[in-house]
Each structure stands twice: as C-alpha cells, then as structure tokens.
C-alpha cells in the first residue's frame, strides 16, 4: 500500500488543499450548505484528478469534529456512518493513501497544525484552496496563508458556504484583501495556475 511521501518538489510550487471535505454534514446550518458542498465536491474531484496528472500534491486539512483522539481513518469512518448526510460525498472524495492529511483543531488550517512545516517540505509556495465553509475555515486558512506570503487560487466553484451570499462575500474578501485568484474551474485551470509559477 502506497503511503504519502515527498518524492519530488510540487509542480508549479503548488499544493491542492481540501478543507473540511471529510465532513458528516450533520451540524447546525449544514442542511443549508449540503447541496452546495456536494456540487463543490464534484469540481474538487476534477481538480484532484488534474493535480495527479500534473504532479501537484493533494493535502487534506480537516477539522477533528471534536474527535480529539482521532486520525484519518477514524474521521472518514465517523463521516460515513449510517444516516450521515455527507456520507456519499465523503466516500467519493475520501483521501487516498498517497494524499497528505492534516487534522486541525480550529478554523484555520495553519493554526496548531503541521501544515506550516509540510508545505515548505513539499516546495509549495502557491496554494489552491478548496472546501467548506467558504466564509469560515476557507477564509481563515486563506488569511493565514496570505500572511505567510503564499499565492492563492480559491476557485469559486470549488468552495461552499451556508448561503450563496456568504460565499460571495468571503470570495470578495479573498480577492480584494488577499490578492487571491477566484476564477472558477470553468474559466481557469490548474494547468494554467501551475504554468504561472
């Protein structure tokens, strides 16, 4: 069985980040996000396939959902449990053995995690941020990445929030305050992003 190893520097100095996509969608406000999250997951899967072809590493950065003694397989099992609204989405988008997986205790993927150590090891200075929720965890991760001078692409069709209005608001902040690229995957490709490095 293959394990996540750093074999060579990230193509285009880029890492694809999936934020909180191992998600049971069983919390207050999740029902408002469910359809958008599942739609974003389809775009993320296409990005992940393209990342594989290009040599861009995939890094899952995921909330522990209060499972403080947990690790990747337990979080996946928790999210795919019987009756969980997100179970089918998680089954499709679950991390593979060669993907990196970082558990976060708070909103930002950088706060109290090993992400700040992993990204330089991967040779990544450019991030593609995807996932949920656009106006909380994606936004906080983007802010911390911006302060660390990472270049950002946050594809508008690969993130989701509780409402379209809140998602649009978050994307505007990332565009205007963090100089993030926010074009969707139908307008801009990972290949183009990698080629800009």
mmCIF file with all atom_site columns, C-alpha atoms in Angstrom, residues 21-197:
data_model
loop_
_atom_site.group_PDB
_atom_site.id
_atom_site.type_symbol
_atom_site.label_atom_id
_atom_site.label_alt_id
_atom_site.label_comp_id
_atom_site.label_asym_id
_atom_site.label_entity_id
_atom_site.label_seq_id
_atom_site.pdbx_PDB_ins_code
_atom_site.Cartn_x
_atom_site.Cartn_y
_atom_site.Cartn_z
_atom_site.occupancy
_atom_site.B_iso_or_equiv
_atom_site.pdbx_formal_charge
_atom_site.auth_seq_id
_atom_site.auth_comp_id
_atom_site.auth_asym_id
_atom_site.auth_atom_id
_atom_site.pdbx_PDB_model_num
ATOM 1   C CA . UNK A 1 21  ? -14.286 17.805 2.922   1.00 0.00 ? 21  UNK A CA 1
ATOM 2   C CA . UNK A 1 22  ? -14.271 14.743 5.203   1.00 0.00 ? 22  UNK A CA 1
ATOM 3   C CA . UNK A 1 23  ? -17.472 16.072 6.694   1.00 0.00 ? 23  UNK A CA 1
ATOM 4   C CA . UNK A 1 24  ? -20.586 14.367 8.037   1.00 0.00 ? 24  UNK A CA 1
ATOM 5   C CA . UNK A 1 25  ? -22.692 17.476 7.239   1.00 0.00 ? 25  UNK A CA 1
ATOM 6   C CA . UNK A 1 26  ? -24.615 16.816 10.415  1.00 0.00 ? 26  UNK A CA 1
ATOM 7   C CA . UNK A 1 27  ? -24.444 20.096 12.332  1.00 0.00 ? 27  UNK A CA 1
ATOM 8   C CA . UNK A 1 28  ? -26.492 23.264 12.694  1.00 0.00 ? 28  UNK A CA 1
ATOM 9   C CA . UNK A 1 29  ? -26.629 25.052 9.339   1.00 0.00 ? 29  UNK A CA 1
ATOM 10  C CA . UNK A 1 30  ? -25.276 22.072 7.382   1.00 0.00 ? 30  UNK A CA 1
ATOM 11  C CA . UNK A 1 31  ? -28.574 21.436 5.623   1.00 0.00 ? 31  UNK A CA 1
ATOM 12  C CA . UNK A 1 32  ? -28.259 24.909 4.057   1.00 0.00 ? 32  UNK A CA 1
ATOM 13  C CA . UNK A 1 33  ? -24.784 24.005 2.811   1.00 0.00 ? 33  UNK A CA 1
ATOM 14  C CA . UNK A 1 34  ? -25.326 20.402 1.730   1.00 0.00 ? 34  UNK A CA 1
ATOM 15  C CA . UNK A 1 35  ? -26.269 20.917 -1.923  1.00 0.00 ? 35  UNK A CA 1
ATOM 16  C CA . UNK A 1 36  ? -23.505 23.481 -2.492  1.00 0.00 ? 36  UNK A CA 1
ATOM 17  C CA . UNK A 1 37  ? -20.932 21.263 -0.732  1.00 0.00 ? 37  UNK A CA 1
ATOM 18  C CA . UNK A 1 38  ? -21.797 18.289 -2.916  1.00 0.00 ? 38  UNK A CA 1
ATOM 19  C CA . UNK A 1 39  ? -21.608 20.453 -6.037  1.00 0.00 ? 39  UNK A CA 1
ATOM 20  C CA . UNK A 1 40  ? -18.211 21.822 -4.966  1.00 0.00 ? 40  UNK A CA 1
ATOM 21  C CA . UNK A 1 41  ? -17.043 18.250 -4.305  1.00 0.00 ? 41  UNK A CA 1
ATOM 22  C CA . UNK A 1 42  ? -17.565 17.398 -7.974  1.00 0.00 ? 42  UNK A CA 1
ATOM 23  C CA . UNK A 1 43  ? -15.283 20.262 -9.028  1.00 0.00 ? 43  UNK A CA 1
ATOM 24  C CA . UNK A 1 44  ? -12.741 19.337 -6.361  1.00 0.00 ? 44  UNK A CA 1
ATOM 25  C CA . UNK A 1 45  ? -12.591 15.762 -7.639  1.00 0.00 ? 45  UNK A CA 1
ATOM 26  C CA . UNK A 1 46  ? -11.809 17.086 -11.130 1.00 0.00 ? 46  UNK A CA 1
ATOM 27  C CA . UNK A 1 47  ? -9.082  19.322 -9.673  1.00 0.00 ? 47  UNK A CA 1
ATOM 28  C CA . UNK A 1 48  ? -7.670  16.369 -7.732  1.00 0.00 ? 48  UNK A CA 1
ATOM 29  C CA . UNK A 1 49  ? -7.506  14.279 -10.919 1.00 0.00 ? 49  UNK A CA 1
ATOM 30  C CA . UNK A 1 50  ? -5.730  17.127 -12.713 1.00 0.00 ? 50  UNK A CA 1
ATOM 31  C CA . UNK A 1 51  ? -3.368  17.553 -9.755  1.00 0.00 ? 51  UNK A CA 1
ATOM 32  C CA . UNK A 1 52  ? -2.421  13.870 -10.031 1.00 0.00 ? 52  UNK A CA 1
ATOM 33  C CA . UNK A 1 53  ? -1.624  14.259 -13.726 1.00 0.00 ? 53  UNK A CA 1
ATOM 34  C CA . UNK A 1 54  ? 0.463   17.393 -13.168 1.00 0.00 ? 54  UNK A CA 1
ATOM 35  C CA . UNK A 1 55  ? 2.402   16.258 -10.108 1.00 0.00 ? 55  UNK A CA 1
ATOM 36  C CA . UNK A 1 56  ? 0.673   18.628 -7.683  1.00 0.00 ? 56  UNK A CA 1
ATOM 37  C CA . UNK A 1 57  ? 0.357   17.148 -4.175  1.00 0.00 ? 57  UNK A CA 1
ATOM 38  C CA . UNK A 1 58  ? -3.077  16.912 -2.564  1.00 0.00 ? 58  UNK A CA 1
ATOM 39  C CA . UNK A 1 59  ? -3.331  17.891 1.091   1.00 0.00 ? 59  UNK A CA 1
ATOM 40  C CA . UNK A 1 60  ? -6.484  17.346 3.124   1.00 0.00 ? 60  UNK A CA 1
ATOM 41  C CA . UNK A 1 61  ? -6.789  19.783 6.016   1.00 0.00 ? 61  UNK A CA 1
ATOM 42  C CA . UNK A 1 62  ? -9.663  18.637 8.161   1.00 0.00 ? 62  UNK A CA 1
ATOM 43  C CA . UNK A 1 63  ? -11.462 19.545 11.344  1.00 0.00 ? 63  UNK A CA 1
ATOM 44  C CA . UNK A 1 64  ? -11.326 16.911 14.048  1.00 0.00 ? 64  UNK A CA 1
ATOM 45  C CA . UNK A 1 65  ? -15.075 17.421 14.764  1.00 0.00 ? 65  UNK A CA 1
ATOM 46  C CA . UNK A 1 66  ? -14.415 17.041 18.468  1.00 0.00 ? 66  UNK A CA 1
ATOM 47  C CA . UNK A 1 67  ? -12.732 13.656 17.936  1.00 0.00 ? 67  UNK A CA 1
ATOM 48  C CA . UNK A 1 68  ? -9.602  14.586 19.866  1.00 0.00 ? 68  UNK A CA 1
ATOM 49  C CA . UNK A 1 69  ? -8.147  11.041 19.847  1.00 0.00 ? 69  UNK A CA 1
ATOM 50  C CA . UNK A 1 70  ? -8.771  10.632 16.154  1.00 0.00 ? 70  UNK A CA 1
ATOM 51  C CA . UNK A 1 71  ? -6.795  10.194 12.965  1.00 0.00 ? 71  UNK A CA 1
ATOM 52  C CA . UNK A 1 72  ? -7.624  9.985  9.263   1.00 0.00 ? 72  UNK A CA 1
ATOM 53  C CA . UNK A 1 73  ? -9.358  6.594  9.088   1.00 0.00 ? 73  UNK A CA 1
ATOM 54  C CA . UNK A 1 74  ? -11.475 7.311  12.167  1.00 0.00 ? 74  UNK A CA 1
ATOM 55  C CA . UNK A 1 75  ? -12.584 10.688 10.790  1.00 0.00 ? 75  UNK A CA 1
ATOM 56  C CA . UNK A 1 76  ? -13.577 9.068  7.487   1.00 0.00 ? 76  UNK A CA 1
ATOM 57  C CA . UNK A 1 77  ? -15.481 6.331  9.365   1.00 0.00 ? 77  UNK A CA 1
ATOM 58  C CA . UNK A 1 78  ? -17.208 8.984  11.502  1.00 0.00 ? 78  UNK A CA 1
ATOM 59  C CA . UNK A 1 79  ? -18.271 10.986 8.431   1.00 0.00 ? 79  UNK A CA 1
ATOM 60  C CA . UNK A 1 80  ? -19.539 7.934  6.532   1.00 0.00 ? 80  UNK A CA 1
ATOM 61  C CA . UNK A 1 81  ? -21.553 6.473  9.405   1.00 0.00 ? 81  UNK A CA 1
ATOM 62  C CA . UNK A 1 82  ? -25.129 5.324  8.925   1.00 0.00 ? 82  UNK A CA 1
ATOM 63  C CA . UNK A 1 83  ? -27.532 8.233  8.468   1.00 0.00 ? 83  UNK A CA 1
ATOM 64  C CA . UNK A 1 84  ? -24.827 10.882 7.974   1.00 0.00 ? 84  UNK A CA 1
ATOM 65  C CA . UNK A 1 85  ? -25.952 13.373 5.285   1.00 0.00 ? 85  UNK A CA 1
ATOM 66  C CA . UNK A 1 86  ? -22.410 13.701 3.927   1.00 0.00 ? 86  UNK A CA 1
ATOM 67  C CA . UNK A 1 87  ? -21.598 10.003 3.748   1.00 0.00 ? 87  UNK A CA 1
ATOM 68  C CA . UNK A 1 88  ? -21.819 9.540  -0.033  1.00 0.00 ? 88  UNK A CA 1
ATOM 69  C CA . UNK A 1 89  ? -19.861 12.719 -0.712  1.00 0.00 ? 89  UNK A CA 1
ATOM 70  C CA . UNK A 1 90  ? -17.129 11.597 1.695   1.00 0.00 ? 90  UNK A CA 1
ATOM 71  C CA . UNK A 1 91  ? -16.984 8.117  0.186   1.00 0.00 ? 91  UNK A CA 1
ATOM 72  C CA . UNK A 1 92  ? -16.234 9.684  -3.206  1.00 0.00 ? 92  UNK A CA 1
ATOM 73  C CA . UNK A 1 93  ? -13.792 12.340 -2.046  1.00 0.00 ? 93  UNK A CA 1
ATOM 74  C CA . UNK A 1 94  ? -12.091 10.478 0.809   1.00 0.00 ? 94  UNK A CA 1
ATOM 75  C CA . UNK A 1 95  ? -8.311  10.791 0.958   1.00 0.00 ? 95  UNK A CA 1
ATOM 76  C CA . UNK A 1 96  ? -6.255  8.137  -0.756  1.00 0.00 ? 96  UNK A CA 1
ATOM 77  C CA . UNK A 1 97  ? -3.123  6.560  0.683   1.00 0.00 ? 97  UNK A CA 1
ATOM 78  C CA . UNK A 1 98  ? -0.813  8.882  -1.266  1.00 0.00 ? 98  UNK A CA 1
ATOM 79  C CA . UNK A 1 99  ? -2.618  12.066 -0.150  1.00 0.00 ? 99  UNK A CA 1
ATOM 80  C CA . UNK A 1 100 ? -1.387  14.109 2.787   1.00 0.00 ? 100 UNK A CA 1
ATOM 81  C CA . UNK A 1 101 ? -3.784  14.566 5.722   1.00 0.00 ? 101 UNK A CA 1
ATOM 82  C CA . UNK A 1 102 ? -3.574  17.277 8.372   1.00 0.00 ? 102 UNK A CA 1
ATOM 83  C CA . UNK A 1 103 ? -6.016  17.428 11.295  1.00 0.00 ? 103 UNK A CA 1
ATOM 84  C CA . UNK A 1 104 ? -6.848  20.916 12.524  1.00 0.00 ? 104 UNK A CA 1
ATOM 85  C CA . UNK A 1 105 ? -8.393  21.853 15.882  1.00 0.00 ? 105 UNK A CA 1
ATOM 86  C CA . UNK A 1 106 ? -9.756  25.242 14.826  1.00 0.00 ? 106 UNK A CA 1
ATOM 87  C CA . UNK A 1 107 ? -10.874 27.205 11.763  1.00 0.00 ? 107 UNK A CA 1
ATOM 88  C CA . UNK A 1 108 ? -7.523  27.857 10.075  1.00 0.00 ? 108 UNK A CA 1
ATOM 89  C CA . UNK A 1 109 ? -5.539  25.048 8.518   1.00 0.00 ? 109 UNK A CA 1
ATOM 90  C CA . UNK A 1 110 ? -2.390  26.746 9.830   1.00 0.00 ? 110 UNK A CA 1
ATOM 91  C CA . UNK A 1 111 ? -3.410  27.042 13.485  1.00 0.00 ? 111 UNK A CA 1
ATOM 92  C CA . UNK A 1 112 ? -1.766  24.395 15.719  1.00 0.00 ? 112 UNK A CA 1
ATOM 93  C CA . UNK A 1 113 ? -1.157  22.022 12.788  1.00 0.00 ? 113 UNK A CA 1
ATOM 94  C CA . UNK A 1 114 ? 1.859   20.713 10.894  1.00 0.00 ? 114 UNK A CA 1
ATOM 95  C CA . UNK A 1 115 ? 0.767   22.459 7.662   1.00 0.00 ? 115 UNK A CA 1
ATOM 96  C CA . UNK A 1 116 ? 3.369   25.263 8.093   1.00 0.00 ? 116 UNK A CA 1
ATOM 97  C CA . UNK A 1 117 ? 6.060   22.552 8.201   1.00 0.00 ? 117 UNK A CA 1
ATOM 98  C CA . UNK A 1 118 ? 4.630   20.329 5.450   1.00 0.00 ? 118 UNK A CA 1
ATOM 99  C CA . UNK A 1 119 ? 4.191   22.973 2.742   1.00 0.00 ? 119 UNK A CA 1
ATOM 100 C CA . UNK A 1 120 ? 7.869   24.033 2.634   1.00 0.00 ? 120 UNK A CA 1
ATOM 101 C CA . UNK A 1 121 ? 8.865   20.339 2.606   1.00 0.00 ? 121 UNK A CA 1
ATOM 102 C CA . UNK A 1 122 ? 6.658   19.950 -0.471  1.00 0.00 ? 122 UNK A CA 1
ATOM 103 C CA . UNK A 1 123 ? 8.271   23.004 -2.058  1.00 0.00 ? 123 UNK A CA 1
ATOM 104 C CA . UNK A 1 124 ? 4.877   24.713 -2.210  1.00 0.00 ? 124 UNK A CA 1
ATOM 105 C CA . UNK A 1 125 ? 4.577   28.492 -2.161  1.00 0.00 ? 125 UNK A CA 1
ATOM 106 C CA . UNK A 1 126 ? 1.318   28.591 -4.164  1.00 0.00 ? 126 UNK A CA 1
ATOM 107 C CA . UNK A 1 127 ? -1.931  27.096 -2.861  1.00 0.00 ? 127 UNK A CA 1
ATOM 108 C CA . UNK A 1 128 ? -5.241  26.130 -4.405  1.00 0.00 ? 128 UNK A CA 1
ATOM 109 C CA . UNK A 1 129 ? -7.757  26.339 -1.564  1.00 0.00 ? 129 UNK A CA 1
ATOM 110 C CA . UNK A 1 130 ? -10.997 24.362 -1.879  1.00 0.00 ? 130 UNK A CA 1
ATOM 111 C CA . UNK A 1 131 ? -13.661 23.080 0.501   1.00 0.00 ? 131 UNK A CA 1
ATOM 112 C CA . UNK A 1 132 ? -16.073 24.243 3.178   1.00 0.00 ? 132 UNK A CA 1
ATOM 113 C CA . UNK A 1 133 ? -17.116 26.548 4.633   1.00 0.00 ? 133 UNK A CA 1
ATOM 114 C CA . UNK A 1 134 ? -16.021 29.361 2.331   1.00 0.00 ? 134 UNK A CA 1
ATOM 115 C CA . UNK A 1 135 ? -16.811 32.065 4.883   1.00 0.00 ? 135 UNK A CA 1
ATOM 116 C CA . UNK A 1 136 ? -15.197 30.363 7.874   1.00 0.00 ? 136 UNK A CA 1
ATOM 117 C CA . UNK A 1 137 ? -12.483 27.713 7.505   1.00 0.00 ? 137 UNK A CA 1
ATOM 118 C CA . UNK A 1 138 ? -11.519 28.500 3.913   1.00 0.00 ? 138 UNK A CA 1
ATOM 119 C CA . UNK A 1 139 ? -11.424 32.228 4.688   1.00 0.00 ? 139 UNK A CA 1
ATOM 120 C CA . UNK A 1 140 ? -9.375  31.798 7.887   1.00 0.00 ? 140 UNK A CA 1
ATOM 121 C CA . UNK A 1 141 ? -6.944  29.458 6.130   1.00 0.00 ? 141 UNK A CA 1
ATOM 122 C CA . UNK A 1 142 ? -6.615  31.921 3.255   1.00 0.00 ? 142 UNK A CA 1
ATOM 123 C CA . UNK A 1 143 ? -5.891  34.774 5.675   1.00 0.00 ? 143 UNK A CA 1
ATOM 124 C CA . UNK A 1 144 ? -3.151  32.801 7.414   1.00 0.00 ? 144 UNK A CA 1
ATOM 125 C CA . UNK A 1 145 ? -1.706  31.717 4.048   1.00 0.00 ? 145 UNK A CA 1
ATOM 126 C CA . UNK A 1 146 ? -1.725  35.323 2.833   1.00 0.00 ? 146 UNK A CA 1
ATOM 127 C CA . UNK A 1 147 ? 0.125   36.499 5.953   1.00 0.00 ? 147 UNK A CA 1
ATOM 128 C CA . UNK A 1 148 ? 2.735   33.836 5.177   1.00 0.00 ? 148 UNK A CA 1
ATOM 129 C CA . UNK A 1 149 ? 3.010   35.183 1.600   1.00 0.00 ? 149 UNK A CA 1
ATOM 130 C CA . UNK A 1 150 ? 1.533   32.210 -0.229  1.00 0.00 ? 150 UNK A CA 1
ATOM 131 C CA . UNK A 1 151 ? -0.010  32.908 -3.617  1.00 0.00 ? 151 UNK A CA 1
ATOM 132 C CA . UNK A 1 152 ? -3.655  31.816 -3.615  1.00 0.00 ? 152 UNK A CA 1
ATOM 133 C CA . UNK A 1 153 ? -6.234  30.495 -6.018  1.00 0.00 ? 153 UNK A CA 1
ATOM 134 C CA . UNK A 1 154 ? -9.646  29.910 -4.455  1.00 0.00 ? 154 UNK A CA 1
ATOM 135 C CA . UNK A 1 155 ? -11.852 28.599 -7.287  1.00 0.00 ? 155 UNK A CA 1
ATOM 136 C CA . UNK A 1 156 ? -15.331 29.978 -6.674  1.00 0.00 ? 156 UNK A CA 1
ATOM 137 C CA . UNK A 1 157 ? -16.971 26.730 -7.842  1.00 0.00 ? 157 UNK A CA 1
ATOM 138 C CA . UNK A 1 158 ? -14.816 24.548 -5.552  1.00 0.00 ? 158 UNK A CA 1
ATOM 139 C CA . UNK A 1 159 ? -15.878 26.147 -2.257  1.00 0.00 ? 159 UNK A CA 1
ATOM 140 C CA . UNK A 1 160 ? -19.238 26.239 -0.495  1.00 0.00 ? 160 UNK A CA 1
ATOM 141 C CA . UNK A 1 161 ? -20.895 28.016 2.407   1.00 0.00 ? 161 UNK A CA 1
ATOM 142 C CA . UNK A 1 162 ? -24.254 28.068 4.155   1.00 0.00 ? 162 UNK A CA 1
ATOM 143 C CA . UNK A 1 163 ? -25.529 30.624 1.660   1.00 0.00 ? 163 UNK A CA 1
ATOM 144 C CA . UNK A 1 164 ? -24.535 31.944 -1.742  1.00 0.00 ? 164 UNK A CA 1
ATOM 145 C CA . UNK A 1 165 ? -24.396 35.451 -0.270  1.00 0.00 ? 165 UNK A CA 1
ATOM 146 C CA . UNK A 1 166 ? -21.892 34.470 2.442   1.00 0.00 ? 166 UNK A CA 1
ATOM 147 C CA . UNK A 1 167 ? -19.770 32.526 -0.041  1.00 0.00 ? 167 UNK A CA 1
ATOM 148 C CA . UNK A 1 168 ? -19.686 35.503 -2.411  1.00 0.00 ? 168 UNK A CA 1
ATOM 149 C CA . UNK A 1 169 ? -18.784 37.812 0.490   1.00 0.00 ? 169 UNK A CA 1
ATOM 150 C CA . UNK A 1 170 ? -15.881 35.563 1.512   1.00 0.00 ? 170 UNK A CA 1
ATOM 151 C CA . UNK A 1 171 ? -14.601 35.319 -2.061  1.00 0.00 ? 171 UNK A CA 1
ATOM 152 C CA . UNK A 1 172 ? -14.674 39.099 -2.384  1.00 0.00 ? 172 UNK A CA 1
ATOM 153 C CA . UNK A 1 173 ? -12.560 39.444 0.761   1.00 0.00 ? 173 UNK A CA 1
ATOM 154 C CA . UNK A 1 174 ? -10.047 36.897 -0.511  1.00 0.00 ? 174 UNK A CA 1
ATOM 155 C CA . UNK A 1 175 ? -9.891  38.604 -3.905  1.00 0.00 ? 175 UNK A CA 1
ATOM 156 C CA . UNK A 1 176 ? -9.648  42.189 -2.663  1.00 0.00 ? 176 UNK A CA 1
ATOM 157 C CA . UNK A 1 177 ? -7.742  41.810 0.617   1.00 0.00 ? 177 UNK A CA 1
ATOM 158 C CA . UNK A 1 178 ? -5.564  38.764 -0.084  1.00 0.00 ? 178 UNK A CA 1
ATOM 159 C CA . UNK A 1 179 ? -4.974  39.182 -3.819  1.00 0.00 ? 179 UNK A CA 1
ATOM 160 C CA . UNK A 1 180 ? -6.382  35.678 -4.392  1.00 0.00 ? 180 UNK A CA 1
ATOM 161 C CA . UNK A 1 181 ? -7.370  34.429 -7.814  1.00 0.00 ? 181 UNK A CA 1
ATOM 162 C CA . UNK A 1 182 ? -11.050 33.456 -7.567  1.00 0.00 ? 182 UNK A CA 1
ATOM 163 C CA . UNK A 1 183 ? -11.980 32.413 -11.087 1.00 0.00 ? 183 UNK A CA 1
ATOM 164 C CA . UNK A 1 184 ? -13.853 29.136 -11.263 1.00 0.00 ? 184 UNK A CA 1
ATOM 165 C CA . UNK A 1 185 ? -12.517 25.963 -12.804 1.00 0.00 ? 185 UNK A CA 1
ATOM 166 C CA . UNK A 1 186 ? -14.655 26.578 -15.876 1.00 0.00 ? 186 UNK A CA 1
ATOM 167 C CA . UNK A 1 187 ? -12.669 29.790 -16.556 1.00 0.00 ? 187 UNK A CA 1
ATOM 168 C CA . UNK A 1 188 ? -9.200  28.859 -15.334 1.00 0.00 ? 188 UNK A CA 1
ATOM 169 C CA . UNK A 1 189 ? -7.363  25.549 -14.991 1.00 0.00 ? 189 UNK A CA 1
ATOM 170 C CA . UNK A 1 190 ? -4.869  24.062 -12.608 1.00 0.00 ? 190 UNK A CA 1
ATOM 171 C CA . UNK A 1 191 ? -2.538  23.615 -15.559 1.00 0.00 ? 191 UNK A CA 1
ATOM 172 C CA . UNK A 1 192 ? -2.643  27.374 -16.165 1.00 0.00 ? 192 UNK A CA 1
ATOM 173 C CA . UNK A 1 193 ? -2.051  28.093 -12.460 1.00 0.00 ? 193 UNK A CA 1
ATOM 174 C CA . UNK A 1 194 ? 0.919   25.724 -12.363 1.00 0.00 ? 194 UNK A CA 1
ATOM 175 C CA . UNK A 1 195 ? 2.312   27.289 -15.541 1.00 0.00 ? 195 UNK A CA 1
ATOM 176 C CA . UNK A 1 196 ? 2.338   30.727 -13.918 1.00 0.00 ? 196 UNK A CA 1
ATOM 177 C CA . UNK A 1 197 ? 4.927   29.689 -11.315 1.00 0.00 ? 197 UNK A CA 1
#
